[in-house]
Amino acid sequence: EVQLVESGGGLVQPGGSLKLSCAASGFTFSGSGMHWVRQASGKGLEWVGRIKSKVNNYAIAYIASVEGRFTVSRDDSKNTAYLQMNSLKIEDTAVYYCVALVAATGQLYWGQGTLVTVSS
Amino acid sequence: DIVMTQSPDSLAASLGERATINCKSSQSVLYSPNNKNYLAWYQQKPGQPPKLLIYWASTRESGVPDRFSGSGSGTDFTLTISSLQAEDVAVYYCHHYYTTPITFGQGTRLEIK
């Protein structure tokens, strides 16, 4: 059974930091691109960033609004992806989902999400 | 960036009726080397994460009822629910994964008439 379990969300003040983790199981993590998508309350889905697999040189990309503040990473030995979020802004408040894109099959697996609230 | 536009924004249909949601991309999401359209459809119910219905534009995810189908190629795509059930009330999203940034449609709210 495929599972993606996010953790690390919580309440943080503007300017603060959080590190989200995404623990994966049930599929070939090392062969998958790992993405982060967020959704503010009552809003649509917004892609945040991704890190590709080793065979794709761990290529990284972000949306412009988080460039320089957020960092995606992965540890294939632990089947875990991370999203380090610094200099958080109120507008970063959202549920953050990790998403695995299995390149070989085109399937996309989603976690249950973790809530990040940026507020003073 | 590729812009994804869904239509309509909301849709009300009767139980047993066919429901159709459209998704248009501002540029082609067909990857010629493998002839795959990098387009997915999701269903999202309140308080739940998005549920994958369709990937590669027309491949139904395992366990998804066969009343859900996806079609289209290039820039124009359609999600069809052949016979609407009460449990299909949700918001539906399309997105491309052809390149970065990945972008989503604005969502279509489906209700029962």
Coordinates of N, CA, C and O in Angstrom, one line a residue, chain A residues 1-103:
Chain A
E1 N 0.8 -1.2 0.0 CA 0.0 0.0 0.0 C 0.9 1.3 0.0 O 1.8 1.4 0.8
V2 N 0.6 2.2 -0.9 CA 1.3 3.4 -1.0 C 0.9 4.3 0.2 O -0.3 4.5 0.5
Q3 N 1.9 4.9 0.8 CA 1.7 5.8 1.9 C 2.6 7.0 1.8 O 3.8 6.8 1.6
L4 N 2.1 8.2 2.0 CA 2.9 9.4 2.1 C 2.4 10.1 3.4 O 1.2 10.4 3.5
V5 N 3.3 10.3 4.4 CA 2.9 10.8 5.6 C 3.7 12.1 5.9 O 4.9 12.0 6.1
E6 N 3.0 13.2 5.9 CA 3.6 14.5 6.2 C 3.6 14.8 7.7 O 2.7 14.3 8.4
S7 N 4.7 15.5 8.1 CA 4.7 15.9 9.5 C 5.5 17.2 9.6 O 6.2 17.6 8.6
G8 N 5.4 17.9 10.7 CA 6.2 19.1 11.0 C 5.5 20.4 10.9 O 6.0 21.4 11.1
G9 N 4.2 20.3 10.5 CA 3.4 21.5 10.5 C 3.1 22.1 11.8 O 3.4 21.4 12.9
G10 N 2.6 23.3 11.9 CA 2.2 23.9 13.1 C 2.1 25.4 13.0 O 2.0 25.9 11.9
L11 N 2.1 26.0 14.2 CA 1.9 27.5 14.2 C 3.3 28.2 14.4 O 4.1 27.8 15.2
V12 N 3.5 29.1 13.5 CA 4.8 29.8 13.6 C 4.6 31.3 13.3 O 3.6 31.7 12.6
Q13 N 5.4 32.2 13.9 CA 5.3 33.6 13.7 C 5.8 34.0 12.4 O 6.7 33.3 11.8
P14 N 5.3 35.1 11.9 CA 6.0 35.6 10.6 C 7.5 35.8 10.8 O 7.9 36.3 11.8
G15 N 8.2 35.4 9.8 CA 9.7 35.5 9.8 C 10.3 34.2 10.4 O 11.5 34.0 10.3
G16 N 9.5 33.3 10.9 CA 10.0 32.1 11.5 C 10.2 31.0 10.5 O 10.1 31.2 9.2
S17 N 10.6 29.8 11.0 CA 11.0 28.7 10.1 C 10.2 27.4 10.6 O 9.9 27.3 11.7
L18 N 10.0 26.5 9.6 CA 9.5 25.2 9.9 C 10.1 24.3 8.9 O 10.5 24.7 7.7
K19 N 10.3 23.0 9.3 CA 10.7 22.0 8.3 C 9.7 20.9 8.3 O 9.4 20.2 9.3
L20 N 9.2 20.6 7.1 CA 8.2 19.6 6.9 C 8.9 18.3 6.4 O 9.9 18.4 5.7
S21 N 8.4 17.2 6.8 CA 8.9 15.9 6.4 C 7.8 15.1 5.7 O 6.6 15.3 6.0
C22 N 8.2 14.3 4.8 CA 7.2 13.4 4.1 C 7.9 12.0 4.0 O 8.8 11.8 3.2
A23 N 7.3 11.1 4.8 CA 7.8 9.7 4.8 C 7.0 8.9 3.9 O 5.8 8.8 3.9
A24 N 7.7 8.2 3.0 CA 7.1 7.4 1.9 C 7.3 5.9 2.0 O 8.3 5.5 2.6
S25 N 6.3 5.2 1.6 CA 6.4 3.7 1.6 C 5.5 3.2 0.5 O 4.5 3.8 0.1
G26 N 5.8 1.9 0.1 CA 4.8 1.2 -0.8 C 5.1 1.5 -2.3 O 4.3 1.0 -3.2
F27 N 6.1 2.2 -2.6 CA 6.5 2.5 -4.1 C 8.0 2.8 -4.1 O 8.6 2.9 -3.1
T28 N 8.5 2.9 -5.3 CA 9.9 3.1 -5.5 C 10.2 4.6 -5.3 O 10.2 5.4 -6.3
F29 N 10.5 5.0 -4.1 CA 10.8 6.4 -3.7 C 11.9 6.9 -4.5 O 11.8 8.0 -5.1
S30 N 13.0 6.2 -4.6 CA 14.2 6.7 -5.3 C 14.0 7.0 -6.7 O 14.7 7.8 -7.3
G31 N 13.0 6.4 -7.3 CA 12.7 6.6 -8.8 C 11.7 7.7 -9.0 O 11.2 7.8 -10.2
S32 N 11.3 8.3 -8.0 CA 10.1 9.3 -8.1 C 10.6 10.7 -7.8 O 11.4 11.0 -7.0
G33 N 9.9 11.6 -8.5 CA 10.1 13.0 -8.2 C 9.2 13.4 -7.1 O 8.1 12.9 -7.0
M34 N 9.7 14.2 -6.2 CA 8.9 14.5 -5.0 C 8.5 16.0 -5.1 O 9.4 16.9 -5.2
H35 N 7.3 16.3 -5.0 CA 6.7 17.6 -5.1 C 6.0 18.0 -3.8 O 5.6 17.2 -3.0
W36 N 5.9 19.3 -3.6 CA 5.1 19.9 -2.5 C 4.1 20.8 -3.2 O 4.4 21.7 -4.0
V37 N 2.8 20.6 -2.7 CA 1.7 21.4 -3.2 C 1.0 22.0 -1.9 O 0.9 21.3 -0.9
R38 N 0.5 23.2 -2.0 CA -0.2 23.7 -0.8 C -1.6 24.2 -1.2 O -1.9 24.5 -2.4
Q39 N -2.4 24.4 -0.2 CA -3.8 24.8 -0.4 C -4.2 25.6 0.8 O -4.4 25.1 1.9
A40 N -4.4 26.9 0.6 CA -4.9 27.8 1.6 C -6.4 27.5 1.8 O -7.1 27.0 0.9
S41 N -6.9 27.8 3.0 CA -8.3 27.4 3.3 C -9.3 28.0 2.3 O -9.3 29.2 2.1
G42 N -10.1 27.1 1.8 CA -11.1 27.6 0.8 C -10.6 27.9 -0.5 O -11.4 28.4 -1.4
K43 N -9.3 27.7 -0.8 CA -8.7 28.1 -2.1 C -8.3 26.9 -2.9 O -8.5 25.7 -2.5
G44 N -7.7 27.2 -4.1 CA -7.3 26.1 -4.9 C -5.9 25.6 -4.6 O -5.4 25.9 -3.5
L45 N -5.4 24.7 -5.4 CA -4.2 24.0 -5.2 C -3.0 24.8 -5.9 O -3.2 25.3 -7.0
E46 N -1.9 24.9 -5.2 CA -0.8 25.7 -5.7 C 0.5 24.8 -5.5 O 0.9 24.4 -4.4
W47 N 1.2 24.5 -6.6 CA 2.4 23.8 -6.6 C 3.5 24.7 -6.0 O 3.6 25.9 -6.3
V48 N 4.3 24.2 -5.1 CA 5.4 24.9 -4.4 C 6.7 24.7 -5.0 O 7.5 25.6 -5.3
G49 N 7.1 23.4 -5.1 CA 8.4 23.0 -5.6 C 8.6 21.5 -5.7 O 7.7 20.8 -5.3
R50 N 9.7 21.1 -6.3 CA 10.0 19.7 -6.4 C 11.5 19.4 -6.5 O 12.3 20.3 -6.8
I51 N 11.8 18.2 -6.2 CA 13.1 17.6 -6.4 C 13.0 16.3 -7.2 O 12.2 15.5 -6.8
K52 N 13.7 16.2 -8.2 CA 13.7 15.0 -9.1 C 14.5 13.9 -8.4 O 15.1 14.1 -7.4
S53 N 14.5 12.8 -9.1 CA 15.2 11.6 -8.6 C 16.7 11.7 -9.0 O 17.2 12.6 -9.7
K54 N 17.5 10.8 -8.4 CA 18.9 10.8 -8.6 C 19.3 10.7 -10.1 O 20.2 11.4 -10.6
V55 N 18.5 9.9 -10.8 CA 18.8 9.7 -12.2 C 18.6 11.0 -13.0 O 19.2 11.2 -14.1
N56 N 17.8 11.9 -12.4 CA 17.6 13.2 -13.0 C 18.4 14.3 -12.2 O 18.0 15.5 -12.2
N57 N 19.5 13.8 -11.6 CA 20.4 14.7 -10.9 C 19.8 15.5 -9.8 O 20.3 16.6 -9.5
Y58 N 18.7 15.0 -9.2 CA 18.1 15.7 -8.1 C 17.7 17.2 -8.5 O 17.9 18.1 -7.6
A59 N 17.3 17.4 -9.7 CA 17.0 18.8 -10.1 C 15.9 19.4 -9.3 O 14.9 18.7 -8.9
I60 N 16.0 20.6 -9.0 CA 15.1 21.3 -8.1 C 14.5 22.5 -8.8 O 15.1 23.2 -9.6
A61 N 13.2 22.8 -8.5 CA 12.5 23.9 -9.0 C 11.5 24.4 -8.0 O 11.0 23.6 -7.2
Y62 N 11.2 25.7 -8.0 CA 10.3 26.3 -7.1 C 9.4 27.3 -7.8 O 9.7 27.8 -8.9
I63 N 8.2 27.6 -7.2 CA 7.5 28.8 -7.7 C 8.2 30.0 -7.2 O 8.9 30.0 -6.2
A64 N 8.0 31.1 -8.0 CA 8.7 32.4 -7.7 C 8.5 32.9 -6.3 O 9.4 33.4 -5.7
S65 N 7.3 32.7 -5.8 CA 7.0 33.4 -4.5 C 7.7 32.7 -3.3 O 7.7 33.3 -2.2
V66 N 8.3 31.6 -3.5 CA 9.0 30.9 -2.4 C 10.5 30.8 -2.7 O 11.3 30.4 -1.8
E67 N 10.9 31.1 -3.9 CA 12.3 31.0 -4.3 C 13.2 31.8 -3.3 O 12.9 33.0 -2.9
G68 N 14.3 31.2 -2.8 CA 15.1 31.9 -1.8 C 14.7 31.7 -0.4 O 15.5 32.1 0.6
R69 N 13.5 31.3 -0.1 CA 13.0 31.1 1.2 C 12.8 29.6 1.6 O 13.0 29.2 2.7
F70 N 12.3 28.9 0.6 CA 12.0 27.4 0.8 C 13.1 26.6 0.1 O 13.7 27.0 -0.9
T71 N 13.4 25.4 0.7 CA 14.3 24.5 0.2 C 13.8 23.1 0.2 O 13.4 22.6 1.3
V72 N 13.7 22.4 -0.9 CA 13.3 21.0 -1.0 C 14.5 20.2 -0.9 O 15.6 20.5 -1.5
S73 N 14.4 19.0 -0.3 CA 15.5 18.0 -0.3 C 14.9 16.7 -0.1 O 13.7 16.5 0.1
R74 N 15.8 15.7 -0.2 CA 15.3 14.3 0.0 C 16.5 13.4 0.5 O 17.7 13.8 0.3
D75 N 16.1 12.3 1.2 CA 17.1 11.4 1.7 C 16.5 10.0 1.2 O 15.6 9.4 1.8
D76 N 17.1 9.5 0.1 CA 16.6 8.3 -0.5 C 16.8 7.1 0.5 O 16.1 6.1 0.4
S77 N 17.8 7.2 1.3 CA 18.1 6.1 2.3 C 17.0 6.0 3.3 O 16.8 4.9 3.9
K78 N 16.3 7.1 3.5 CA 15.2 7.1 4.5 C 13.8 7.2 3.9 O 12.8 7.3 4.5
N79 N 13.8 7.2 2.5 CA 12.5 7.3 1.8 C 11.7 8.5 2.3 O 10.5 8.5 2.5
T80 N 12.4 9.6 2.5 CA 11.8 10.8 3.0 C 12.2 12.1 2.2 O 13.4 12.2 1.8
A81 N 11.2 12.9 2.0 CA 11.4 14.2 1.4 C 11.2 15.3 2.4 O 10.5 15.1 3.4
Y82 N 11.8 16.4 2.2 CA 11.7 17.5 3.2 C 11.4 18.9 2.5 O 11.7 19.1 1.3
L83 N 10.8 19.7 3.2 CA 10.6 21.1 2.8 C 10.9 22.0 3.9 O 10.2 22.1 4.9
Q84 N 12.1 22.7 3.8 CA 12.5 23.7 4.8 C 12.0 25.0 4.4 O 12.2 25.5 3.3
M85 N 11.2 25.6 5.3 CA 10.6 26.9 5.0 C 11.1 28.0 6.0 O 11.0 27.8 7.2
N86 N 11.8 28.9 5.4 CA 12.3 30.1 6.2 C 11.6 31.4 5.8 O 10.9 31.4 4.8
S87 N 11.8 32.4 6.7 CA 11.2 33.7 6.4 C 9.7 33.6 6.1 O 9.3 34.2 5.1
L88 N 9.0 32.8 6.9 CA 7.6 32.6 6.6 C 6.8 33.8 6.6 O 7.0 34.7 7.5
K89 N 5.8 33.9 5.7 CA 4.9 35.0 5.6 C 3.5 34.5 5.9 O 3.2 33.3 5.8
I90 N 2.6 35.4 6.3 CA 1.2 35.1 6.6 C 0.6 34.4 5.4 O -0.2 33.4 5.6
E91 N 1.0 34.8 4.2 CA 0.4 34.2 3.0 C 0.9 32.8 2.7 O 0.4 32.1 1.8
D92 N 1.8 32.3 3.5 CA 2.3 30.9 3.4 C 1.4 29.9 4.1 O 1.5 28.7 4.1
T93 N 0.4 30.5 4.9 CA -0.5 29.7 5.6 C -1.3 28.8 4.7 O -2.0 29.3 3.8
A94 N -1.3 27.5 4.9 CA -1.9 26.5 4.0 C -1.7 25.1 4.6 O -0.9 24.9 5.5
V95 N -2.5 24.2 4.0 CA -2.2 22.8 4.1 C -1.1 22.4 3.1 O -1.3 22.8 1.9
Y96 N -0.1 21.8 3.5 CA 1.0 21.4 2.6 C 0.9 19.9 2.4 O 0.9 19.1 3.3
Y97 N 0.9 19.5 1.1 CA 0.9 18.1 0.7 C 2.2 17.8 0.0 O 2.7 18.6 -0.8
C98 N 2.7 16.6 0.3 CA 3.7 16.1 -0.6 C 3.1 15.1 -1.6 O 2.1 14.5 -1.3
V99 N 3.7 15.1 -2.8 CA 3.2 14.4 -3.9 C 4.4 13.7 -4.6 O 5.4 14.3 -4.9
A100 N 4.2 12.4 -4.8 CA 5.2 11.6 -5.5 C 4.8 11.4 -6.9 O 3.6 11.0 -7.2
L101 N 5.6 11.7 -7.9 CA 5.4 11.5 -9.3 C 6.3 10.3 -9.7 O 7.5 10.5 -9.8
V102 N 5.7 9.2 -10.0 CA 6.5 8.0 -10.4 C 6.7 8.1 -11.9 O 5.8 8.0 -12.7
A103 N 7.9 8.5 -12.3 CA 8.2 8.8 -13.7 C 7.9 7.6 -14.6 O 7.3 7.8 -15.7

